[in-house]
Each structure stands twice: as structure tokens, then as C-alpha cells.
Short mmCIF file of C-alpha atoms in Angstrom, two decimals:
data_model
loop_
_atom_site.label_atom_id
_atom_site.label_comp_id
_atom_site.label_asym_id
_atom_site.label_seq_id
_atom_site.Cartn_x
_atom_site.Cartn_y
_atom_site.Cartn_z
CA MET A 1 -42.61 16.59 -31.24
CA GLY A 2 -39.69 15.78 -29.91
CA ARG A 3 -38.31 12.24 -29.30
CA ILE A 4 -38.64 12.71 -25.50
CA PHE A 5 -37.95 9.05 -24.60
CA GLU A 6 -34.15 9.65 -25.39
CA ASP A 7 -33.87 11.99 -22.05
CA THR A 8 -31.83 9.22 -19.60
CA ALA A 9 -30.90 12.33 -17.09
CA THR A 10 -34.65 12.57 -16.36
CA ALA A 11 -35.81 8.89 -17.12
CA PHE A 12 -33.47 7.74 -14.10
CA ALA A 13 -33.32 10.75 -12.01
CA LEU A 14 -34.74 8.91 -9.04
CA LYS A 15 -32.11 5.71 -9.38
CA SER A 16 -28.75 5.96 -7.32
CA ASP A 17 -25.29 4.99 -9.11
CA SER A 18 -25.73 1.38 -7.79
CA GLU A 19 -29.19 1.01 -8.56
CA LEU A 20 -28.56 2.09 -11.83
CA GLU A 21 -25.80 -0.60 -12.02
CA ARG A 22 -28.10 -3.42 -10.22
CA ALA A 23 -30.75 -2.51 -13.34
CA TYR A 24 -28.02 -2.92 -16.02
CA PHE A 25 -27.14 -6.18 -14.41
CA LEU A 26 -30.78 -7.61 -14.39
CA PHE A 27 -31.39 -6.66 -17.90
CA ARG A 28 -28.47 -8.31 -19.09
CA LEU A 29 -29.11 -11.52 -17.13
CA ILE A 30 -32.87 -11.23 -18.57
CA ALA A 31 -31.73 -10.69 -22.22
CA ASN A 32 -29.60 -14.14 -21.91
CA GLU A 33 -32.55 -16.50 -22.25
CA PRO A 34 -31.23 -19.41 -21.13
CA LEU A 35 -29.99 -17.66 -17.95
CA VAL A 36 -33.67 -16.67 -17.36
CA ARG A 37 -34.77 -20.48 -17.81
CA ILE A 38 -32.13 -21.52 -15.63
CA GLY A 39 -32.71 -18.61 -12.90
CA THR A 40 -35.99 -19.21 -13.05
CA ALA A 41 -35.67 -23.37 -12.37
CA VAL A 42 -33.32 -22.44 -9.66
CA THR A 43 -35.27 -20.17 -7.90
CA ASN A 44 -38.60 -22.39 -7.95
CA PHE A 45 -36.14 -25.19 -6.52
CA ALA A 46 -34.73 -22.93 -3.61
CA ILE A 47 -38.28 -21.14 -2.54
CA ASN A 48 -39.74 -24.86 -2.72
CA ALA A 49 -37.27 -26.48 -0.49
CA HIS A 50 -37.31 -23.32 1.83
CA LEU A 51 -33.83 -22.38 1.09
CA PRO A 52 -33.05 -19.08 2.61
CA VAL A 53 -33.04 -17.05 -0.80
CA GLU A 54 -35.41 -14.41 0.01
CA GLY A 55 -32.54 -11.89 1.00
CA LEU A 56 -30.60 -12.56 -2.07
CA ILE A 57 -33.99 -12.37 -4.49
CA ARG A 58 -35.19 -9.21 -2.39
CA ALA A 59 -31.88 -7.69 -2.73
CA THR A 60 -31.86 -7.93 -6.73
CA VAL A 61 -34.99 -8.75 -8.66
CA PHE A 62 -37.46 -8.20 -6.17
CA ASP A 63 -36.55 -4.73 -5.30
CA HIS A 64 -35.98 -3.59 -8.68
CA PHE A 65 -39.80 -4.89 -10.10
CA CYS A 66 -41.72 -4.59 -6.55
CA GLY A 67 -42.42 -1.78 -4.09
CA GLY A 68 -42.24 -4.00 -1.15
CA VAL A 69 -43.80 -6.79 0.91
CA SER A 70 -46.57 -4.64 2.29
CA GLU A 71 -48.31 -1.29 1.48
CA GLU A 72 -46.40 0.54 4.49
CA ASP A 73 -43.07 -0.69 2.84
CA CYS A 74 -44.28 0.58 -0.62
CA LEU A 75 -44.73 4.31 0.79
CA PRO A 76 -40.86 5.73 0.22
CA ILE A 77 -40.99 4.57 -3.16
CA ILE A 78 -44.71 6.13 -3.60
CA ASP A 79 -43.30 9.33 -2.42
CA LYS A 80 -40.27 9.19 -4.12
CA MET A 81 -41.64 9.10 -7.47
CA TYR A 82 -44.27 11.29 -6.86
CA GLN A 83 -41.93 14.06 -6.36
CA LYS A 84 -41.40 13.66 -9.95
CA ARG A 85 -45.27 13.35 -10.97
CA VAL A 86 -45.45 9.56 -11.53
CA CYS A 87 -48.29 8.35 -9.63
CA SER A 88 -48.37 4.72 -8.15
CA ILE A 89 -50.80 1.95 -8.54
CA LEU A 90 -50.49 -0.58 -5.88
CA ASP A 91 -50.72 -4.27 -7.01
CA TYR A 92 -50.84 -7.03 -4.74
CA SER A 93 -49.28 -9.69 -6.98
CA VAL A 94 -50.16 -12.71 -5.45
CA GLU A 95 -51.66 -15.27 -7.81
CA GLY A 96 -54.12 -18.28 -8.20
CA LYS A 97 -56.06 -18.53 -5.36
CA GLU A 98 -59.60 -20.59 -5.58
CA VAL A 99 -60.65 -21.44 -2.02
CA GLU A 100 -63.70 -19.17 -0.84
CA ASN A 101 -61.79 -17.89 2.23
CA GLN A 102 -58.85 -16.89 0.33
CA LEU A 103 -61.51 -15.09 -2.23
CA ASP A 104 -62.66 -13.27 0.59
CA SER A 105 -59.44 -11.92 2.39
CA ALA A 106 -58.42 -11.10 -1.40
CA LEU A 107 -61.57 -8.75 -0.90
CA GLU A 108 -60.48 -7.37 2.30
CA LYS A 109 -56.92 -6.57 0.96
CA ILE A 110 -58.53 -4.54 -1.75
CA LEU A 111 -60.72 -2.78 0.31
CA ARG A 112 -57.65 -1.96 3.09
CA VAL A 113 -55.88 -0.67 -0.32
CA LEU A 114 -58.81 1.65 -1.36
CA ASP A 115 -58.36 3.16 2.27
CA PHE A 116 -54.78 3.53 1.91
CA VAL A 117 -55.59 5.12 -1.51
CA LYS A 118 -57.68 7.64 -0.40
CA GLU A 119 -55.18 8.97 1.95
CA LYS A 120 -52.60 9.29 -0.84
CA ASN A 121 -52.95 11.87 -4.01
CA ALA A 122 -50.32 9.82 -5.37
CA ILE A 123 -52.07 6.53 -5.69
CA PRO A 124 -55.18 7.56 -8.03
CA PHE A 125 -56.09 3.73 -8.35
CA ALA A 126 -56.69 0.43 -6.98
CA VAL A 127 -56.80 -2.63 -9.19
CA PHE A 128 -57.68 -6.63 -9.00
CA LYS A 129 -58.01 -9.37 -11.24
CA PRO A 130 -61.59 -10.94 -11.65
CA THR A 131 -59.99 -14.64 -10.73
CA ALA A 132 -58.85 -13.04 -7.54
CA PHE A 133 -62.74 -12.82 -6.73
CA GLY A 134 -64.06 -15.77 -8.37
CA ARG A 135 -63.12 -19.39 -9.54
CA PHE A 136 -61.90 -19.55 -12.88
CA GLY A 137 -63.69 -22.57 -13.48
CA LEU A 138 -66.87 -20.49 -12.68
CA LEU A 139 -65.95 -17.87 -14.53
CA GLU A 140 -65.33 -20.18 -17.42
CA LYS A 141 -68.40 -21.69 -17.51
CA LYS A 142 -70.27 -18.55 -17.32
CA SER A 143 -68.79 -17.00 -20.38
CA ALA A 144 -69.59 -20.42 -22.18
CA GLY A 145 -73.36 -19.92 -21.27
CA GLU A 146 -73.74 -22.79 -19.62
CA PRO A 147 -76.44 -23.22 -16.78
CA LEU A 148 -75.22 -22.99 -13.49
CA SER A 149 -76.06 -25.36 -10.71
CA ASP A 150 -77.65 -23.84 -7.62
CA LEU A 151 -74.60 -24.00 -6.05
CA GLU A 152 -72.66 -22.66 -8.34
CA GLN A 153 -75.48 -19.72 -8.96
CA ALA A 154 -74.97 -18.96 -4.91
CA GLU A 155 -71.37 -19.29 -5.22
CA TRP A 156 -71.85 -16.84 -8.96
CA ASP A 157 -73.69 -14.46 -6.39
CA ARG A 158 -71.22 -14.15 -4.09
CA ILE A 159 -68.70 -13.02 -6.76
CA VAL A 160 -71.11 -10.48 -7.39
CA GLY A 161 -71.44 -9.39 -3.93
CA ARG A 162 -67.44 -9.14 -3.79
CA TYR A 163 -67.80 -6.61 -6.79
CA GLU A 164 -70.34 -4.72 -5.66
CA LYS A 165 -68.48 -4.43 -2.35
CA VAL A 166 -65.39 -2.56 -3.81
CA CYS A 167 -66.92 -0.96 -6.46
CA GLN A 168 -69.34 0.47 -3.99
CA LYS A 169 -66.63 1.67 -1.56
CA ALA A 170 -64.02 3.30 -4.70
CA PHE A 171 -67.13 5.25 -5.64
CA ASP A 172 -67.82 6.65 -2.14
CA LEU A 173 -64.10 7.38 -1.42
CA GLU A 174 -64.05 9.15 -5.14
CA VAL A 175 -61.06 6.91 -6.25
CA SER A 176 -60.92 4.62 -9.51
CA LEU A 177 -60.85 1.04 -9.31
CA LEU A 178 -58.78 -1.11 -12.42
CA ILE A 179 -59.68 -4.33 -13.16
CA ASP A 180 -57.59 -6.44 -14.94
CA ALA A 181 -58.09 -8.69 -18.06
CA GLU A 182 -58.13 -12.85 -17.87
CA GLU A 183 -57.73 -15.63 -20.56
CA SER A 184 -60.24 -15.10 -23.27
CA TRP A 185 -62.51 -18.04 -22.40
CA ILE A 186 -63.15 -16.65 -18.80
CA GLN A 187 -63.57 -13.16 -20.29
CA ASP A 188 -66.75 -12.90 -21.51
CA ALA A 189 -68.23 -13.39 -17.72
CA ALA A 190 -65.62 -10.86 -16.37
CA ASP A 191 -66.74 -8.20 -19.02
CA GLU A 192 -70.66 -8.52 -18.19
CA LEU A 193 -69.87 -8.07 -14.80
CA CYS A 194 -67.67 -5.07 -15.07
CA LEU A 195 -70.24 -3.80 -17.45
CA GLN A 196 -72.92 -4.19 -14.81
CA MET A 197 -70.53 -1.85 -12.25
CA MET A 198 -70.10 0.41 -14.97
CA ARG A 199 -74.09 0.73 -15.27
CA LYS A 200 -74.08 1.40 -11.77
CA TYR A 201 -71.39 3.24 -10.46
CA ASN A 202 -69.84 5.46 -13.69
CA THR A 203 -72.80 7.35 -13.66
CA GLN A 204 -70.60 10.90 -13.54
CA ARG A 205 -67.30 9.60 -13.90
CA ALA A 206 -65.56 6.63 -14.45
CA VAL A 207 -64.92 4.91 -11.52
CA VAL A 208 -64.96 1.25 -12.52
CA PHE A 209 -62.32 0.24 -15.12
CA ASN A 210 -62.28 -2.88 -17.72
CA THR A 211 -59.30 -4.30 -19.38
CA ALA A 212 -59.05 -4.42 -23.07
CA GLN A 213 -56.19 -7.16 -24.07
CA MET A 214 -55.91 -5.51 -27.88
CA TYR A 215 -53.80 -8.43 -29.21
CA ARG A 216 -57.51 -9.66 -29.71
CA TRP A 217 -58.60 -9.04 -32.88
CA ASP A 218 -62.21 -8.56 -31.66
CA ARG A 219 -61.49 -6.01 -29.02
CA LEU A 220 -61.99 -2.82 -31.52
CA ASP A 221 -65.75 -3.96 -31.80
CA PHE A 222 -65.96 -4.45 -28.40
CA LEU A 223 -65.24 -1.08 -27.52
CA LYS A 224 -67.64 0.37 -30.14
CA GLY A 225 -70.63 -2.33 -28.84
CA ILE A 226 -69.92 -0.61 -25.32
CA HIS A 227 -69.62 2.51 -26.26
CA GLN A 228 -73.13 2.62 -27.73
CA ILE A 229 -74.35 0.82 -24.84
CA ALA A 230 -73.16 3.44 -22.73
CA VAL A 231 -74.46 6.48 -24.83
CA GLU A 232 -77.63 4.76 -24.98
CA GLU A 233 -78.04 4.27 -21.15
CA GLY A 234 -75.92 7.27 -20.07
CA PHE A 235 -72.84 6.31 -18.42
CA LYS A 236 -68.96 6.55 -18.58
CA LEU A 237 -66.87 4.46 -19.68
CA GLY A 238 -63.24 3.41 -18.12
CA ILE A 239 -61.10 1.24 -20.04
CA LYS A 240 -57.45 0.32 -19.31
CA ALA A 241 -56.12 -0.90 -23.37
CA VAL A 242 -52.85 -3.25 -22.86
CA ARG A 243 -51.43 -5.28 -25.80
CA GLY A 244 -52.00 -8.32 -23.83
CA ALA A 245 -50.30 -11.01 -21.60
CA TYR A 246 -51.81 -14.64 -22.60
CA MET A 247 -50.74 -15.24 -26.30
CA GLU A 248 -48.96 -18.71 -26.21
CA LYS A 249 -51.66 -19.84 -23.80
CA GLU A 250 -54.42 -18.56 -26.09
CA ASN A 251 -53.10 -19.67 -29.68
CA LYS A 252 -51.78 -23.30 -27.99
CA ARG A 253 -55.81 -23.95 -26.56
CA ALA A 254 -57.46 -22.75 -30.00
CA GLU A 255 -55.18 -24.78 -31.80
CA GLU A 256 -55.95 -28.01 -29.40
CA GLN A 257 -59.47 -27.45 -29.03
CA GLY A 258 -59.78 -26.39 -32.94
CA TYR A 259 -61.30 -22.76 -33.30
CA LYS A 260 -60.06 -19.66 -34.60
CA SER A 261 -57.36 -18.01 -32.41
CA PRO A 262 -58.54 -14.67 -30.68
CA ILE A 263 -55.00 -13.34 -30.98
CA CYS A 264 -54.04 -11.01 -33.85
CA ALA A 265 -52.11 -12.83 -36.37
CA SER A 266 -48.87 -10.62 -36.01
CA LYS A 267 -47.24 -8.15 -34.16
CA LYS A 268 -47.63 -5.67 -36.85
CA LEU A 269 -51.38 -6.11 -36.66
CA THR A 270 -51.33 -6.17 -32.87
CA ASP A 271 -49.86 -2.80 -32.94
CA GLU A 272 -52.92 -1.34 -35.31
CA SER A 273 -55.25 -2.77 -32.72
CA PHE A 274 -53.98 -1.24 -29.88
CA ASP A 275 -53.70 2.47 -31.94
CA ASN A 276 -56.71 1.92 -33.43
CA GLY A 277 -58.65 1.23 -30.02
CA ILE A 278 -57.12 4.28 -28.62
CA ALA A 279 -57.63 6.72 -31.60
CA TYR A 280 -61.41 5.48 -31.34
CA MET A 281 -61.24 6.05 -27.57
CA ALA A 282 -59.75 9.42 -27.65
CA ASP A 283 -62.32 10.06 -30.57
CA HIS A 284 -64.92 9.63 -28.10
CA LEU A 285 -63.97 11.46 -24.57
CA ASP A 286 -67.36 12.36 -23.84
CA THR A 287 -67.91 8.82 -22.79
CA PHE A 288 -64.48 6.97 -22.47
CA THR A 289 -61.24 7.33 -19.72
CA ILE A 290 -58.36 5.73 -21.31
CA PHE A 291 -55.70 4.31 -19.51
CA ALA A 292 -53.12 3.49 -21.94
CA GLY A 293 -51.06 0.52 -20.42
CA THR A 294 -47.77 0.26 -22.74
CA HIS A 295 -44.31 -0.16 -22.71
CA ASN A 296 -44.24 1.15 -26.36
CA GLU A 297 -42.63 3.97 -27.14
CA GLU A 298 -44.45 4.67 -30.85
CA SER A 299 -47.74 3.96 -29.52
CA SER A 300 -47.14 6.69 -26.64
CA TYR A 301 -45.75 9.22 -28.93
CA LYS A 302 -49.43 8.42 -30.89
CA LEU A 303 -51.13 8.96 -28.06
CA MET A 304 -49.00 12.29 -27.38
CA GLU A 305 -50.12 13.60 -30.63
CA LEU A 306 -53.70 12.61 -29.92
CA ILE A 307 -53.90 14.41 -27.14
CA ALA A 308 -52.55 17.67 -29.09
CA GLY A 309 -54.63 16.95 -32.05
CA HIS A 310 -57.75 17.04 -29.91
CA ALA A 311 -56.44 20.21 -28.10
CA LEU A 312 -56.41 18.73 -24.62
CA SER A 313 -54.05 19.84 -22.07
CA HIS A 314 -51.49 17.38 -21.30
CA ASP A 315 -52.86 16.38 -17.89
CA ASP A 316 -56.51 16.15 -18.91
CA ASP A 317 -58.07 13.52 -16.37
CA ARG A 318 -59.62 11.46 -19.23
CA VAL A 319 -56.06 10.33 -20.18
CA TRP A 320 -53.48 8.10 -18.34
CA PHE A 321 -50.45 6.41 -19.41
CA GLY A 322 -49.15 3.69 -17.36
CA GLN A 323 -46.16 1.16 -17.03
CA LEU A 324 -44.89 -1.10 -14.80
CA PHE A 325 -42.45 -0.72 -12.04
CA GLY A 326 -38.67 -1.07 -12.95
CA MET A 327 -39.41 -1.16 -16.28
CA SER A 328 -39.59 1.80 -19.52
CA ASP A 329 -38.83 4.53 -16.95
CA HIS A 330 -37.84 6.57 -20.03
CA ILE A 331 -41.38 6.64 -21.00
CA SER A 332 -42.96 7.27 -17.48
CA PHE A 333 -40.84 9.83 -16.20
CA ASN A 334 -40.22 11.74 -19.27
CA LEU A 335 -44.31 11.64 -20.04
CA ALA A 336 -44.46 13.25 -16.22
CA GLU A 337 -41.59 15.93 -16.86
CA HIS A 338 -43.86 16.71 -19.59
CA GLY A 339 -47.15 17.20 -17.64
CA TYR A 340 -48.47 14.17 -18.81
CA ASN A 341 -50.79 11.79 -16.35
CA VAL A 342 -48.47 8.83 -15.59
CA ALA A 343 -48.83 5.90 -13.12
CA LYS A 344 -46.41 2.86 -12.32
CA TYR A 345 -48.15 -0.38 -11.37
CA LEU A 346 -46.25 -0.98 -8.07
CA PRO A 347 -46.22 -4.83 -7.27
CA TYR A 348 -46.22 -5.62 -3.70
CA GLY A 349 -46.44 -8.69 -1.46
CA PRO A 350 -44.29 -11.21 0.29
CA VAL A 351 -41.58 -12.30 -1.74
CA ARG A 352 -42.17 -16.06 -1.77
CA ASP A 353 -45.82 -15.41 -2.93
CA VAL A 354 -44.81 -12.73 -5.59
CA MET A 355 -42.13 -15.06 -7.22
CA PRO A 356 -44.36 -16.44 -9.66
CA TYR A 357 -45.18 -12.36 -10.82
CA LEU A 358 -41.69 -11.92 -11.01
CA ILE A 359 -40.74 -14.70 -13.34
CA ARG A 360 -43.42 -14.10 -15.56
CA ARG A 361 -42.14 -10.73 -15.97
CA ALA A 362 -38.55 -12.16 -16.58
CA GLU A 363 -40.12 -14.41 -19.13
CA GLU A 364 -42.40 -11.69 -20.74
CA ASN A 365 -39.30 -9.65 -21.16
CA THR A 366 -37.29 -12.46 -22.73
CA SER A 367 -40.07 -12.87 -25.39
CA VAL A 368 -40.67 -9.50 -26.07
CA THR A 369 -38.23 -8.21 -29.22
CA GLY A 370 -36.06 -5.26 -28.44
CA GLN A 371 -37.88 -4.40 -24.76
CA THR A 372 -34.80 -5.98 -22.77
CA SER A 373 -32.20 -4.29 -25.38
CA ARG A 374 -33.82 -1.04 -25.49
CA GLU A 375 -33.86 -0.77 -21.68
CA MET A 376 -30.09 -1.92 -21.64
CA GLU A 377 -28.90 0.64 -24.18
CA LEU A 378 -30.80 3.65 -22.24
CA LEU A 379 -29.18 2.08 -19.16
CA LYS A 380 -25.87 2.12 -20.83
CA LYS A 381 -26.24 5.95 -22.24
CA GLU A 382 -26.98 6.98 -18.91
CA ARG A 383 -23.54 5.19 -17.28
CA ALA A 384 -21.79 6.75 -19.93
CA ARG A 385 -23.02 10.05 -19.05
CA ARG A 386 -22.41 9.44 -15.32
CA LYS A 387 -19.07 7.78 -16.11
CA ILE A 388 -19.58 5.16 -13.79
#
């Protein structure tokens, strides 16, 4: 199999020369760690002080990593990417709401997105985070197996009601729903809820997808465990596999509270865990639908080899690749060019509200060894090809 990810003409076909220059400028900034820290601090200060920075942010980092401020605002990008066979996943990236009416408005937002999704073949999935529908502290208590008070039980029932509403609607509209992962100490409750929804709605196909963060050393066993349940009870499993997003936080908490960290001890072990999880699911596609959320080239090549090894067509609807908008275009667009199912997470929302998400992206990019330098190397190669 050729090394398809080197093809920069395909990777950046949708980028104008000025967009290519902006991307190169941004990744050069992100590559410089102190600059990221300064930029983060300055941006936070400007936003909190209500200084007019939104225009500047919108023209640079926001437009590179986000689809727009509303669903409608994202449409030109969604349509443009779909011409290249790359689908979109609308991700309303406003974080950290705790109050009941905000949880209800998050539910209304997802229900509206589902209507939007139904109208567009270009948007095969909707997505939400468990903490968008339920309070962190309650998920934590439930995960720890602590008894709930009557008030808390009523609150928990409301969370279940929100899940029911959104899963039922996805089922009725025949679209799929990705449920993102959370910190390990609230994930058990989220997993249990997700399993409950899969039992009910995944009888014919994977409507509801849970997320497995494979940097956790227990996740392969988790996949095997739910696989057994699904086979015995006769329902399908949708799993989005990712490496994981809370490593420093997870390790710090484990150290402070004196328990074994749930995170693999090294990058190599994390890579093995991810690849083994994907391989296990690929061996059981009668039950699993895989959404491989990865920016790792080797893991992507391995999944392509599994698809070939299992004699599947490139666009078998039980296997999807996913990346974030504004990153790893060399993976997304080259995979799509070769006929694989690809979807980009397209974050959107008011500029001010989406900033915490963007800042985390910049910080994550800085901490992922080689990610930013690889982006820059490819952008440089494409600039040379276009001679700009």
C-alpha cells in the first residue's frame, strides 16, 4: 500500500493560497510553546475584559479550527468538504455548563442539530458530551456507586430522560449519535447510560456510539466485556476509539489520591492499546461499527490494512475515520480520495464561548510530539509545490 498521506495536492485542495499561508502561520505559532502560553493568557485577558478581539480571533485561529458561529454559518464549509467526499460532524463546542436550564438548552441544541443532520447526507453523525446533559458531580457520585438522595435521583432521572429523547430522535431520523468520553472517574456512569441506550436503540444498526479512550489500559477489556453483553442480548455496538484527552489531569489525580493511574505508562503502550482495540473490533464487525478518531498516520495505515485483510470495500459503512477540522487534512482528504468513509469534527459556536475549546486545541497540539512539525512540513511542501 502506497504512503498516500504524502499527497499534499489532495490534502490541501480546498485551501486557497492565503488560507494555506494562514495555516502555516498558525502552526508555526503553535509550535513555539512559550508563544502558545502568552497567546492563551493574552486571549483570555482580552475576552474577559471584553476587548474587541473577536474579529482578530475570528479571522485567524477561529476560522482555521471552527466551522462558524452557527449551524447555518457552517454550511459553506460542510458543502465544500463534501464535494471531496469528506463528511462533517457538527460539534457545538461550548463547555462546562452545570445549571439545569443550561443542560436543557444543550438538549434543545442537539435536537435541533439532529433535524439539521437529517437534511444533509454530508452530516452523518451528531455528537454530545455526557456533561452537556448532566452535572459533573452527579456523574462522579453515580460512577463511585454512592447512594443518591431523593433529589439527586430525580436529577439523575432527568439526565436519563435527556439521553432517551436525543437517542429516540436519532433512531427515528435514522442518523447516528456519537457520545464523547469524559474523565475516568465519571466515565462509568456515562458508560452504563450509553449501554442502556445501545440495548434499546441499536437493535438493527449502530445508532448510539460510545467513546473508548484507548490511553486507558483497561479499555480493551472494556470492549471485550461489552462485546459479550451485546452478543448475548442481540444488539449492535457503535464505538468511537480515540487515544484520549485528559492525560495530565488523570495522572495528577491518581498521584494525589494514591491509586494506580488509569493511563498507559508510555506513548508506545497507548499506541498498542489503540491499535489492538481497533483490531479487536475489526475482527467482530458483525457486532461493532468503528469510528476511528485518530490523527496518527500509522494507526490509519493499520486500519486500512485491516479493511483490506477482511476483504471489505473501502466504504463499508461499519468503518469510519475521523479527524478534527483544521488538523491532519493530509489524512482526511487522502483517505476520502481513496474511497474510505471520513468525517471531520466541525466545532462551532459563538467565538467567545468556543475560546476555551480552541485554547485546549492549541495546548494539545503543542504537547503532541511531532504533530505540529508534521503539519508544518506538509504545508511547507505544498507551498513549494504551488511556489508561494
